[in-house]
XYZ file of C-alpha atoms in Angstrom:
666
model
C -37.663 -141.026 -111.570
C -39.395 -137.663 -111.177
C -39.027 -135.841 -107.856
C -41.206 -132.820 -107.145
C -40.489 -130.529 -104.187
C -42.625 -127.599 -103.089
C -44.346 -126.585 -106.320
C -46.189 -123.324 -105.691
C -47.849 -121.150 -108.314
C -48.095 -117.364 -108.244
C -51.514 -116.066 -107.077
C -53.248 -113.861 -109.620
C -56.009 -111.254 -109.334
C -56.507 -111.841 -105.637
C -57.249 -115.569 -106.043
C -55.339 -118.155 -103.989
C -52.533 -120.214 -105.450
C -53.692 -122.846 -107.926
C -50.889 -125.090 -106.610
C -49.651 -124.736 -103.026
C -46.532 -126.599 -101.860
C -47.051 -129.796 -103.870
C -44.454 -132.539 -103.355
C -44.478 -136.134 -104.588
C -42.351 -138.737 -106.379
C -43.024 -140.660 -109.589
C -40.870 -143.787 -109.650
C -39.416 -145.506 -112.679
C -41.256 -148.554 -113.919
C -44.577 -147.368 -112.476
C -47.589 -145.351 -113.570
C -48.243 -142.365 -111.310
C -51.528 -140.495 -111.614
C -52.347 -136.971 -110.453
C -56.023 -137.187 -109.553
C -58.242 -134.180 -109.054
C -61.413 -132.491 -110.165
C -61.230 -129.698 -112.771
C -59.573 -126.747 -111.065
C -57.689 -128.832 -108.519
C -54.323 -127.736 -109.963
C -53.240 -130.749 -112.008
C -52.366 -128.894 -115.225
C -50.730 -126.047 -113.310
C -48.534 -128.548 -111.482
C -47.408 -130.079 -114.770
C -46.658 -126.659 -116.245
C -44.573 -125.746 -113.217
C -42.700 -129.032 -113.491
C -41.953 -128.417 -117.175
C -40.946 -124.771 -116.535
C -43.758 -123.462 -118.704
C -45.102 -121.206 -115.953
C -43.513 -119.006 -113.332
C -43.712 -120.092 -109.720
C -41.601 -121.756 -107.056
C -40.353 -125.263 -106.462
C -37.937 -127.869 -107.784
C -38.523 -130.752 -110.165
C -35.795 -133.301 -110.847
C -35.896 -135.688 -113.785
C -33.477 -138.463 -112.861
C -31.692 -136.080 -110.513
C -31.474 -133.022 -112.791
C -33.785 -130.031 -113.299
C -35.122 -129.553 -116.774
C -33.098 -126.425 -117.550
C -29.873 -128.339 -116.904
C -30.701 -131.053 -119.450
C -29.051 -130.448 -122.822
C -31.897 -131.924 -124.884
C -35.101 -131.917 -122.774
C -37.220 -133.628 -125.436
C -34.989 -136.705 -125.240
C -35.510 -136.907 -121.486
C -39.186 -135.954 -121.115
C -41.996 -136.624 -123.568
C -44.838 -134.138 -123.085
C -48.488 -134.090 -124.131
C -50.476 -131.055 -122.990
C -53.780 -130.583 -124.761
C -54.222 -131.194 -128.477
C -51.367 -131.784 -130.886
C -50.056 -128.333 -131.947
C -49.621 -128.979 -135.654
C -50.720 -127.371 -138.905
C -54.103 -128.892 -139.857
C -53.037 -129.281 -143.506
C -49.927 -131.312 -142.625
C -50.030 -135.105 -142.860
C -49.412 -137.366 -139.898
C -46.177 -138.675 -141.386
C -45.056 -135.183 -142.376
C -45.668 -133.841 -138.885
C -43.696 -136.633 -137.253
C -40.823 -136.248 -139.728
C -40.830 -132.526 -138.957
C -40.463 -133.296 -135.255
C -37.706 -135.808 -136.055
C -35.652 -132.965 -137.523
C -36.423 -130.837 -134.465
C -35.371 -133.604 -132.053
C -32.322 -134.603 -134.069
C -33.376 -138.218 -134.623
C -33.555 -140.286 -137.773
C -36.678 -140.056 -139.914
C -37.069 -143.837 -139.568
C -38.212 -143.164 -136.026
C -41.409 -141.590 -137.395
C -42.418 -144.862 -139.074
C -41.545 -146.803 -135.925
C -43.773 -144.777 -133.614
C -46.607 -144.796 -136.166
C -46.494 -148.584 -136.106
C -46.337 -148.591 -132.314
C -49.391 -146.379 -131.776
C -51.453 -147.796 -134.632
C -51.276 -144.874 -137.075
C -49.526 -146.666 -139.931
C -52.736 -146.769 -141.954
C -53.352 -143.048 -141.435
C -49.915 -141.741 -142.319
C -51.270 -139.657 -145.218
C -54.240 -138.236 -143.311
C -54.314 -134.507 -142.526
C -54.115 -133.456 -138.901
C -57.313 -131.447 -139.245
C -59.311 -134.558 -140.201
C -58.246 -136.795 -137.296
C -60.789 -137.925 -134.730
C -60.286 -137.403 -131.007
C -58.940 -140.891 -130.499
C -56.518 -140.612 -133.418
C -55.373 -137.203 -132.165
C -54.555 -138.760 -128.783
C -52.583 -141.480 -130.554
C -50.686 -138.851 -132.519
C -49.973 -136.920 -129.314
C -48.554 -140.048 -127.721
C -46.484 -140.679 -130.856
C -45.056 -137.153 -130.633
C -44.169 -137.708 -126.983
C -42.498 -141.064 -127.740
C -40.658 -139.831 -130.836
C -37.281 -138.943 -129.214
C -37.485 -142.140 -127.080
C -37.619 -140.270 -123.732
C -37.218 -141.843 -120.324
C -40.165 -139.996 -118.747
C -43.647 -139.258 -120.057
C -45.693 -136.346 -118.689
C -49.257 -136.424 -120.048
C -52.149 -134.133 -119.175
C -55.406 -136.095 -119.187
C -54.456 -138.271 -122.180
C -57.664 -140.340 -121.947
C -59.986 -137.317 -122.178
C -62.712 -137.993 -124.725
C -61.593 -141.556 -125.457
C -63.846 -144.582 -125.470
C -63.359 -147.430 -123.017
C -61.545 -149.497 -125.644
C -59.205 -146.639 -126.571
C -58.544 -145.943 -122.891
C -57.520 -149.574 -122.328
C -55.201 -149.347 -125.327
C -53.666 -146.119 -124.002
C -52.946 -147.572 -120.585
C -51.515 -150.659 -122.227
C -49.047 -148.466 -124.141
C -48.121 -146.555 -121.000
C -47.739 -149.804 -119.075
C -45.385 -151.122 -121.761
C -43.269 -147.954 -121.534
C -43.085 -148.302 -117.755
C -42.163 -151.990 -118.072
C -39.062 -150.951 -120.044
C -37.929 -148.863 -117.079
C -39.546 -145.552 -118.007
C -41.414 -143.143 -115.762
C -45.026 -142.243 -116.554
C -46.870 -139.335 -114.924
C -50.382 -138.473 -116.094
C -53.414 -136.615 -114.828
C -57.053 -137.616 -114.718
C -60.304 -136.547 -113.098
C -61.805 -140.063 -112.963
C -61.056 -141.931 -109.699
C -62.098 -145.279 -111.151
C -59.733 -144.833 -114.084
C -56.917 -143.962 -111.684
C -57.603 -147.012 -109.537
C -57.709 -149.352 -112.540
C -54.731 -148.072 -114.530
C -52.211 -146.532 -112.133
C -49.701 -147.983 -109.710
C -49.714 -144.922 -107.468
C -52.340 -142.197 -107.078
C -51.556 -138.670 -105.872
C -54.800 -136.866 -105.027
C -55.007 -133.078 -105.332
C -57.698 -130.897 -103.794
C -57.603 -127.122 -104.102
C -53.954 -127.186 -105.095
C -52.736 -129.388 -102.228
C -51.781 -133.043 -101.986
C -54.333 -134.738 -99.751
C -53.282 -138.335 -100.397
C -50.324 -140.189 -101.904
C -51.173 -143.885 -102.010
C -50.658 -147.094 -103.867
C -53.518 -147.938 -106.182
C -54.702 -150.753 -103.906
C -54.810 -148.489 -100.862
C -56.530 -145.798 -102.897
C -59.200 -148.228 -104.086
C -59.760 -149.410 -100.519
C -59.901 -146.024 -98.798
C -60.995 -143.549 -101.477
C -63.418 -145.671 -103.514
C -66.596 -147.075 -102.035
C -67.374 -150.748 -102.610
C -71.082 -151.484 -102.565
C -73.525 -154.254 -103.352
C -76.125 -153.431 -106.015
C -79.433 -155.216 -105.404
C -82.614 -155.287 -107.486
C -85.684 -156.861 -105.966
C -89.467 -156.377 -106.232
C -89.467 -156.398 -102.412
C -86.746 -153.779 -101.980
C -88.286 -151.973 -98.944
C -88.694 -155.211 -96.994
C -85.165 -156.378 -97.832
C -83.751 -152.990 -96.789
C -85.503 -153.199 -93.413
C -84.219 -156.737 -92.805
C -80.630 -155.824 -93.714
C -80.756 -152.829 -91.395
C -82.185 -154.849 -88.527
C -79.556 -157.604 -88.834
C -76.735 -155.066 -89.017
C -77.988 -153.317 -85.848
C -78.251 -156.593 -83.970
C -74.750 -157.639 -85.057
C -73.269 -154.201 -84.231
C -72.028 -153.756 -87.787
C -71.810 -150.516 -89.794
C -74.019 -151.278 -92.782
C -75.829 -148.629 -94.769
C -78.715 -149.279 -97.128
C -79.608 -146.609 -99.676
C -82.746 -146.593 -101.805
C -81.792 -145.547 -105.342
C -85.375 -145.394 -106.519
C -87.748 -148.064 -107.728
C -86.653 -151.568 -106.822
C -82.920 -150.864 -106.565
C -80.835 -150.813 -103.391
C -77.199 -149.949 -102.707
C -75.773 -151.697 -99.667
C -72.540 -150.280 -98.243
C -70.393 -152.200 -95.772
C -71.656 -155.660 -96.693
C -70.993 -158.328 -99.304
C -72.955 -160.232 -101.911
C -72.843 -163.363 -99.778
C -74.344 -161.666 -96.701
C -77.084 -159.919 -98.686
C -77.906 -163.112 -100.599
C -78.145 -165.192 -97.386
C -80.482 -162.648 -95.810
C -82.746 -162.653 -98.863
C -82.734 -166.483 -99.005
C -83.595 -166.899 -95.320
C -86.622 -164.644 -95.626
C -87.772 -165.871 -99.027
C -87.219 -162.589 -100.892
C -86.860 -162.733 -104.666
C -83.689 -161.029 -105.967
C -83.257 -160.025 -109.625
C -79.717 -158.621 -109.357
C -76.887 -159.034 -106.886
C -73.503 -157.610 -107.878
C -70.448 -155.855 -106.456
C -69.953 -152.291 -107.686
C -67.552 -149.435 -106.982
C -68.737 -145.873 -106.448
C -66.910 -142.577 -106.540
C -65.162 -141.320 -103.415
C -62.547 -139.306 -105.285
C -61.524 -135.686 -104.856
C -64.218 -133.104 -104.471
C -66.730 -135.559 -103.091
C -66.792 -133.679 -99.793
C -68.159 -130.639 -101.638
C -71.576 -132.312 -101.959
C -74.309 -130.921 -99.685
C -74.909 -132.931 -96.523
C -78.435 -134.240 -96.050
C -79.039 -136.287 -92.931
C -82.230 -138.097 -92.154
C -81.147 -140.150 -89.160
C -77.716 -140.440 -87.560
C -76.063 -141.766 -84.468
C -76.429 -139.014 -81.883
C -73.397 -140.245 -79.911
C -71.023 -139.600 -82.820
C -69.379 -136.154 -83.034
C -70.407 -133.952 -85.952
C -66.890 -133.780 -87.352
C -66.623 -137.565 -87.477
C -69.911 -137.782 -89.319
C -68.870 -135.232 -91.928
C -65.295 -136.509 -92.234
C -65.065 -140.244 -91.586
C -61.689 -141.256 -90.142
C -59.255 -143.475 -91.963
C -59.230 -147.086 -90.812
C -56.507 -148.199 -88.394
C -53.499 -150.056 -89.689
C -54.823 -153.395 -88.318
C -58.635 -153.310 -88.447
C -60.626 -155.711 -86.366
C -63.547 -157.744 -87.518
C -66.013 -155.106 -86.378
C -64.123 -152.156 -87.842
C -63.193 -153.035 -91.395
C -61.909 -150.383 -93.812
C -64.458 -151.350 -96.433
C -67.342 -150.392 -94.172
C -68.059 -146.684 -94.592
C -70.240 -144.584 -92.332
C -73.366 -142.599 -92.995
C -71.707 -139.574 -94.554
C -70.087 -141.666 -97.300
C -73.329 -141.872 -99.232
C -73.613 -138.120 -99.108
C -70.126 -137.665 -100.527
C -70.882 -140.237 -103.191
C -73.022 -137.534 -104.845
C -76.203 -139.653 -104.960
C -79.657 -138.270 -104.490
C -80.540 -141.169 -102.248
C -82.953 -141.894 -99.437
C -81.489 -143.340 -96.222
C -83.468 -146.254 -94.956
C -81.610 -147.344 -91.849
C -79.390 -146.023 -89.110
C -75.813 -147.374 -89.397
C -74.368 -148.536 -86.104
C -70.645 -148.224 -85.403
C -68.901 -150.866 -83.381
C -66.736 -149.614 -80.507
C -62.970 -149.744 -80.874
C -61.137 -152.587 -79.228
C -59.253 -151.781 -76.120
C -55.699 -150.775 -76.816
C -56.324 -149.996 -80.475
C -54.739 -146.797 -81.756
C -57.230 -144.123 -82.764
C -57.650 -143.600 -86.469
C -55.655 -140.982 -88.291
C -56.938 -137.460 -88.810
C -59.324 -136.891 -91.699
C -58.083 -135.381 -94.931
C -59.988 -132.121 -94.964
C -59.105 -128.456 -95.132
C -59.040 -128.009 -91.358
C -56.575 -130.828 -90.876
C -54.180 -129.187 -93.345
C -54.035 -126.058 -91.252
C -53.450 -127.999 -88.083
C -50.902 -130.365 -89.614
C -48.523 -128.660 -92.079
C -47.110 -131.989 -93.237
C -50.475 -133.388 -94.247
C -49.896 -132.509 -97.876
C -46.613 -134.389 -98.040
C -46.503 -137.869 -99.583
C -47.630 -140.621 -97.288
C -44.509 -142.725 -97.859
C -42.248 -139.810 -96.918
C -44.115 -139.375 -93.626
C -44.068 -143.037 -92.800
C -40.425 -143.608 -93.755
C -38.549 -140.359 -93.255
C -35.244 -140.203 -95.097
C -32.404 -137.722 -94.862
C -32.824 -135.066 -97.519
C -30.652 -135.135 -100.590
C -28.067 -132.358 -101.043
C -30.377 -130.518 -103.428
C -33.271 -130.760 -100.992
C -31.074 -129.670 -98.112
C -30.147 -126.533 -99.984
C -33.775 -125.842 -100.707
C -34.838 -126.259 -97.096
C -32.303 -123.686 -95.974
C -34.512 -121.007 -97.539
C -38.008 -120.241 -96.202
C -39.348 -120.405 -99.778
C -38.540 -122.860 -102.555
C -36.420 -121.474 -105.393
C -38.222 -119.589 -108.169
C -39.177 -121.243 -111.449
C -38.427 -119.219 -114.561
C -40.137 -119.821 -117.881
C -37.579 -121.373 -120.208
C -37.370 -120.613 -123.889
C -38.651 -123.131 -126.363
C -36.197 -125.796 -127.561
C -34.511 -125.005 -130.844
C -34.500 -127.636 -133.600
C -31.297 -129.625 -133.539
C -31.298 -129.754 -137.348
C -32.705 -126.321 -138.247
C -32.149 -126.419 -142.019
C -33.761 -129.845 -142.393
C -36.572 -128.734 -140.096
C -37.248 -125.591 -142.139
C -37.236 -127.474 -145.448
C -39.765 -129.980 -144.094
C -41.872 -127.181 -142.636
C -42.005 -125.277 -145.936
C -42.524 -128.325 -148.165
C -44.901 -130.198 -145.851
C -47.969 -128.134 -146.738
C -49.331 -126.868 -150.042
C -49.452 -123.166 -149.076
C -46.074 -122.362 -150.619
C -46.823 -124.185 -153.864
C -50.244 -122.573 -154.228
C -48.787 -119.130 -153.508
C -46.072 -119.610 -156.119
C -48.585 -120.792 -158.734
C -50.859 -117.821 -158.019
C -47.921 -115.419 -158.377
C -46.944 -116.887 -161.769
C -50.505 -116.712 -163.116
C -51.097 -113.145 -161.911
C -47.712 -112.000 -163.176
C -48.238 -113.503 -166.648
C -51.715 -111.960 -166.986
C -50.433 -108.597 -165.770
C -47.552 -108.706 -168.297
C -50.007 -109.356 -171.157
C -52.268 -106.526 -170.025
C -49.352 -104.070 -169.711
C -48.025 -105.064 -173.141
C -51.456 -104.399 -174.652
C -51.606 -100.907 -173.182
C -48.101 -100.119 -174.511
C -46.968 -97.592 -171.859
C -44.668 -99.837 -169.765
C -40.883 -100.097 -170.325
C -39.574 -103.490 -171.320
C -37.640 -104.076 -168.088
C -40.835 -103.565 -166.093
C -42.855 -105.526 -168.607
C -40.786 -108.671 -168.105
C -41.489 -108.660 -164.376
C -45.103 -107.364 -164.642
C -44.451 -104.269 -162.531
C -46.725 -101.360 -163.489
C -45.954 -97.851 -162.309
C -49.122 -97.756 -160.196
C -48.141 -100.683 -157.931
C -45.514 -100.311 -155.199
C -44.191 -103.855 -155.735
C -44.533 -106.521 -158.454
C -46.509 -109.730 -157.758
C -43.332 -111.812 -157.403
C -41.960 -109.541 -154.656
C -45.270 -109.600 -152.801
C -45.418 -113.409 -153.103
C -41.856 -113.769 -151.824
C -42.680 -111.477 -148.897
C -45.770 -113.536 -148.079
C -43.821 -116.805 -148.139
C -41.162 -115.255 -145.918
C -43.795 -114.036 -143.457
C -45.356 -117.508 -143.357
C -41.979 -118.955 -142.316
C -42.385 -117.424 -138.855
C -46.135 -116.806 -138.886
C -46.945 -120.520 -139.024
C -44.606 -121.125 -136.086
C -46.615 -118.789 -133.864
C -49.975 -119.976 -135.150
C -49.184 -123.693 -134.932
C -46.282 -123.929 -132.437
C -45.029 -127.450 -133.086
C -41.687 -126.506 -131.513
C -43.134 -124.735 -128.491
C -46.288 -126.425 -127.262
C -48.250 -124.163 -124.874
C -45.503 -121.535 -124.781
C -47.050 -119.270 -127.404
C -43.647 -118.475 -128.883
C -40.882 -119.998 -130.954
C -37.176 -120.299 -130.168
C -35.268 -117.145 -131.071
C -32.068 -118.882 -132.088
C -29.743 -117.566 -134.758
C -29.460 -121.051 -136.238
C -33.202 -121.188 -136.857
C -33.178 -117.644 -138.268
C -30.325 -118.466 -140.656
C -32.162 -121.609 -141.814
C -35.328 -119.639 -142.502
C -33.393 -116.946 -144.377
C -31.619 -119.554 -146.508
C -34.843 -121.337 -147.429
C -36.551 -117.989 -148.095
C -33.638 -116.959 -150.330
C -33.829 -120.142 -152.377
C -37.596 -119.827 -152.697
C -37.384 -116.155 -153.713
C -34.677 -116.776 -156.335
C -36.672 -119.614 -157.835
C -39.835 -117.500 -157.859
C -38.028 -114.525 -159.455
C -36.479 -116.688 -162.171
C -39.733 -118.484 -162.970
C -41.630 -115.184 -163.076
C -39.325 -113.686 -165.695
C -39.357 -116.921 -167.696
C -43.147 -117.271 -167.648
C -43.709 -113.614 -168.508
C -41.239 -113.752 -171.404
C -42.779 -116.954 -172.734
C -46.307 -115.560 -172.603
C -45.208 -112.319 -174.301
C -43.450 -114.307 -177.033
C -46.494 -116.498 -177.665
C -48.959 -113.614 -177.856
C -46.945 -110.678 -179.261
C -43.840 -112.217 -180.826
C -40.095 -111.793 -180.334
C -40.101 -107.985 -180.205
C -41.041 -107.751 -176.507
C -38.703 -110.535 -175.333
C -35.323 -109.114 -176.384
C -32.584 -109.085 -173.749
C -31.825 -105.514 -172.528
C -28.291 -104.164 -172.908
C -27.822 -103.592 -169.150
C -29.202 -107.015 -168.238
C -26.586 -107.587 -165.524
C -27.574 -104.631 -163.359
C -31.255 -105.202 -164.057
C -30.983 -108.868 -163.036
C -29.135 -107.935 -159.857
C -31.792 -105.350 -159.039
C -34.622 -107.796 -159.713
C -33.234 -110.699 -157.712
C -32.113 -108.368 -154.933
C -35.611 -106.881 -154.695
C -37.356 -110.246 -154.457
C -34.867 -111.690 -151.961
C -35.006 -108.502 -149.888
C -38.787 -108.696 -149.698
C -38.574 -112.333 -148.586
C -36.072 -111.421 -145.881
C -38.194 -108.496 -144.734
C -41.171 -110.851 -144.362
C -39.151 -113.356 -142.332
C -37.684 -110.774 -139.979
C -40.890 -108.770 -139.518
C -42.974 -111.880 -138.795
C -40.314 -113.033 -136.311
C -40.310 -109.675 -134.535
C -44.061 -108.997 -134.526
C -45.119 -112.687 -134.288
C -47.685 -112.461 -137.072
C -47.873 -113.299 -140.771
C -50.006 -110.219 -141.410
C -47.439 -107.972 -139.731
C -44.689 -109.531 -141.834
C -46.519 -108.853 -145.103
C -47.421 -105.330 -143.940
C -43.742 -104.619 -143.297
C -42.940 -105.669 -146.873
C -45.582 -103.362 -148.356
C -44.540 -100.512 -146.041
C -41.069 -100.340 -147.642
C -42.123 -98.678 -150.957
C -45.207 -97.002 -149.495
C -43.765 -95.449 -146.342
C -39.988 -95.886 -146.123
C -39.121 -94.823 -149.703
C -40.949 -91.450 -149.475
C -39.323 -90.778 -146.107
C -35.848 -91.555 -147.456
C -36.394 -89.407 -150.541
C -37.657 -86.540 -148.415
C -34.658 -86.790 -146.112
C -32.212 -86.800 -149.022
C -33.959 -83.911 -150.769
C -33.741 -81.633 -147.752
C -31.422 -78.587 -147.689
C -27.897 -79.051 -146.346
C -24.701 -77.014 -146.031
C -22.534 -79.568 -147.776
C -23.375 -82.256 -150.320
C -21.642 -85.516 -151.076
C -21.113 -84.720 -154.725
C -18.851 -87.197 -156.472
C -19.035 -89.722 -153.613
C -19.865 -92.746 -155.868
C -16.928 -91.971 -158.158
C -14.448 -91.603 -155.291
C -15.769 -94.776 -153.643
C -15.266 -96.631 -156.926
C -11.683 -95.396 -157.142
C -10.916 -96.512 -153.600
C -12.644 -99.892 -153.513
C -13.625 -101.198 -156.914
C -10.286 -100.790 -158.680
C -8.608 -103.171 -156.243
C -10.732 -106.272 -157.033
C -9.123 -108.996 -159.196
C -10.766 -110.942 -162.032
C -13.206 -108.126 -162.768
C -15.055 -108.458 -159.458
C -15.581 -104.720 -159.342
C -18.339 -105.067 -161.945
C -20.473 -107.222 -159.673
C -19.841 -105.035 -156.670
C -20.702 -101.992 -158.751
C -23.985 -103.621 -159.738
C -24.799 -104.282 -156.069
C -23.928 -100.669 -155.219
C -26.250 -99.393 -157.951
C -29.048 -101.576 -156.599
C -28.621 -100.184 -153.094
C -28.389 -96.650 -154.482
C -31.881 -96.955 -155.971
C -34.724 -95.577 -153.808
C -36.435 -98.936 -153.282
C -33.119 -100.717 -152.798
C -31.914 -98.207 -150.218
C -35.189 -98.234 -148.331
C -35.270 -102.023 -148.363
C -31.705 -102.194 -147.057
C -32.593 -99.754 -144.297
C -35.698 -101.751 -143.360
C -33.794 -105.038 -143.297
C -31.138 -103.528 -141.069
C -33.750 -102.199 -138.638
C -35.654 -105.507 -138.564
C -32.480 -107.518 -138.038
C -31.457 -105.288 -135.132
C -34.938 -105.619 -133.603
C -34.811 -109.399 -133.958
C -31.380 -109.588 -132.321
C -32.548 -107.298 -129.529
C -35.583 -109.476 -128.763
C -33.357 -112.561 -128.891
C -30.920 -111.149 -126.362
C -33.761 -109.947 -124.148
C -35.374 -113.395 -124.079
C -32.040 -114.999 -123.191
C -31.429 -112.562 -120.357
C -34.906 -113.280 -119.010
C-alpha cells in the first residue's frame, strides 16, 4: 500500500506550486490512476513520492518512507519516461546489467523478458526498439527486482489500443498477486476502463478520489449517438417530449445528420423515432470526455433556463446519494456539452426537474472556488466519508503547520559493483573498438619511427615519439577510463531522472579495478604488437630486450594504468567523458612543466642525496629482494611524467572524496 500525505512542491520563478497538498492512498491488489491534463502535476507528484525532487510531504510504501528502505528497487519498481540505457546495448545485456545493480540472479532477466514478450528481441539494440517495445522494456526493468509496488508515469503513452490492453493486463496480473500499482494518464476513458480507483488532479490539487465506477458515472458523460436523414425533426421531437415529461435531456447537433443525445437512452430515442416514423441509420451508446480540464473550455450558451443560478449552470452539482427518477446522475445539464469540448449547436432547452421534498441538496461543485471555501475538498473522498484516527506518523506530521521537507536522495549504488562494472564495460563495443584502434595506430607509428631512425628503442617499442605528450596506448587507456564514468552520466541506468550516479567507494573501486585490468592488457598487447611488427618488417635488431627492462616495464605499465585512473577520477569529478580525457592530456602538457618549474626554482637548501638516504632507511630492510621492486616504483615516481601523474591522481582522488562526502551530507 502507498500512502501519500501533503505532497507540496517548491514554487519556482514566481509560478504557483505544481503540486499543492496532495494526499491519497493506493491500495494493494488494485490499480490506482492519477488522472490529469498535461501540467496538472502528475509527474511532479511521482517525483516527490520517489524523493527525486525537493518539496514537502510524506510518502509511505507499506508503512515506511523510501529513504528508510534498505534496497528501494526491491520495494518500488519505477518507470519515468524512456528507458535510460545505452543505445548500443542489447536488451538482454541491459537487463543483466540491472540484475547486477539490483543484486538478483541473471536468470531473472530471462524471466522478465518472457513475461513482457521480449524473448524474441533479446539481441536487439536499445536504439532500434519501437515505442511499444521500449515500453515493454521499461516495464521489464521495473519488474526485474520483483518489487511490491509499481510507480509508472504514463506507461501507455504512444501505444496502440492492442498494446495498451496488453499493458493493463500485465499490471492487473501484478495487482492480482497482491502488488500495488500506481500510474498516471491524461486519458479519462483509459482511466475508467483500466483502473480500480481514479485520483483526479487539476492545477496541482486533488479534485476527486473515486472508484472507477463512480468516476465513469460522474466524470464521464454517457450519450446516445444517432444518425438520421431527418435529424432536425428528431431533435425537435426529443426536446418536446423531454420538456413535457420534465426530464433533463439535451440534444446536440454535431453537424450533418448526426445527433448526440445526453440524459436519455437508446430505448427512449428509438421509441420516439418509431412512433413518428423517422428513419434511423445509427443508434448507439457512447461515452464522452468529462475529465480534468474540461471546465477550461469557453462557455457558449444559446438558450438556458433563466431560473437556474449562473454558478449552477457553469458548475453542475454532483448527484445526491439516492437520486430519484427525475434526477438521475446520468442526466447532465446544459453546461456539460460545453465542457465536453465539442463545437456543437444546442437545439433544445433542457428542463430540470425539481428536487423531491426532504431530499438533501447536492454536494458542492469541484471547482477552484470551492477549494478556497472548503480546505478539505482536495482530500480523498473515502477519508472524508469515513474519518479514521491518524496513524502515529500522521499525528506527528499534523503537529507541524507544514509537512516535513523532502530531500533529494542519492542514486542507489549497485549491490554487486564489480559484476556491474564488468557487464557495463563488456556490454558495448566501444571498449573493443578503442583497443583495436590503439593497437593499429601504435603499430603504424612504431614502423614510421623505426624508418626515420631517430627514436630510442625503449620509445620505439611503445610508439612514443618525442613530439607527442603521451603514447597512443596511454591515451586509449585514459579514454576507456573516462568512459567508465562518462557513460554513467550520459546514460544513467543506475539513476533514472537524477542526472547523477552514486558516489560510492565500492563503485569507484570496481571501476578502478576494471580500468587497471584493461590498461594492463592494453599496455601488454601494445608492446607485443609493436615488437612483432618491427620484427616482421626490420628484423630482430629492433626487438632486443633492453638491459634495464624491469624499470622500463614498471614505468610503462605505471604510465598506462595512471592515465586510466586519471580518466576515471576526472570523469567522476567533472561528470563528463571529455573532461576526463582532457585531464589525462593535461598531465604532460600542463602539470609536468609546472612541476619542473617549481623544482628548478632557487632555494636556500637542497635535498641533495635524499634518494640515497631514503634507500638506506627503507629499501635495505625488505626481505627476499623486495627493495628492487620498490626502487623501480620510486624511480618511476621520480620521473617528471610519473611525479606529475601521481600528483594529479592524488588531487583527483581528494576531489572525488570531497564531492562524495558533500553529497552524503546533503
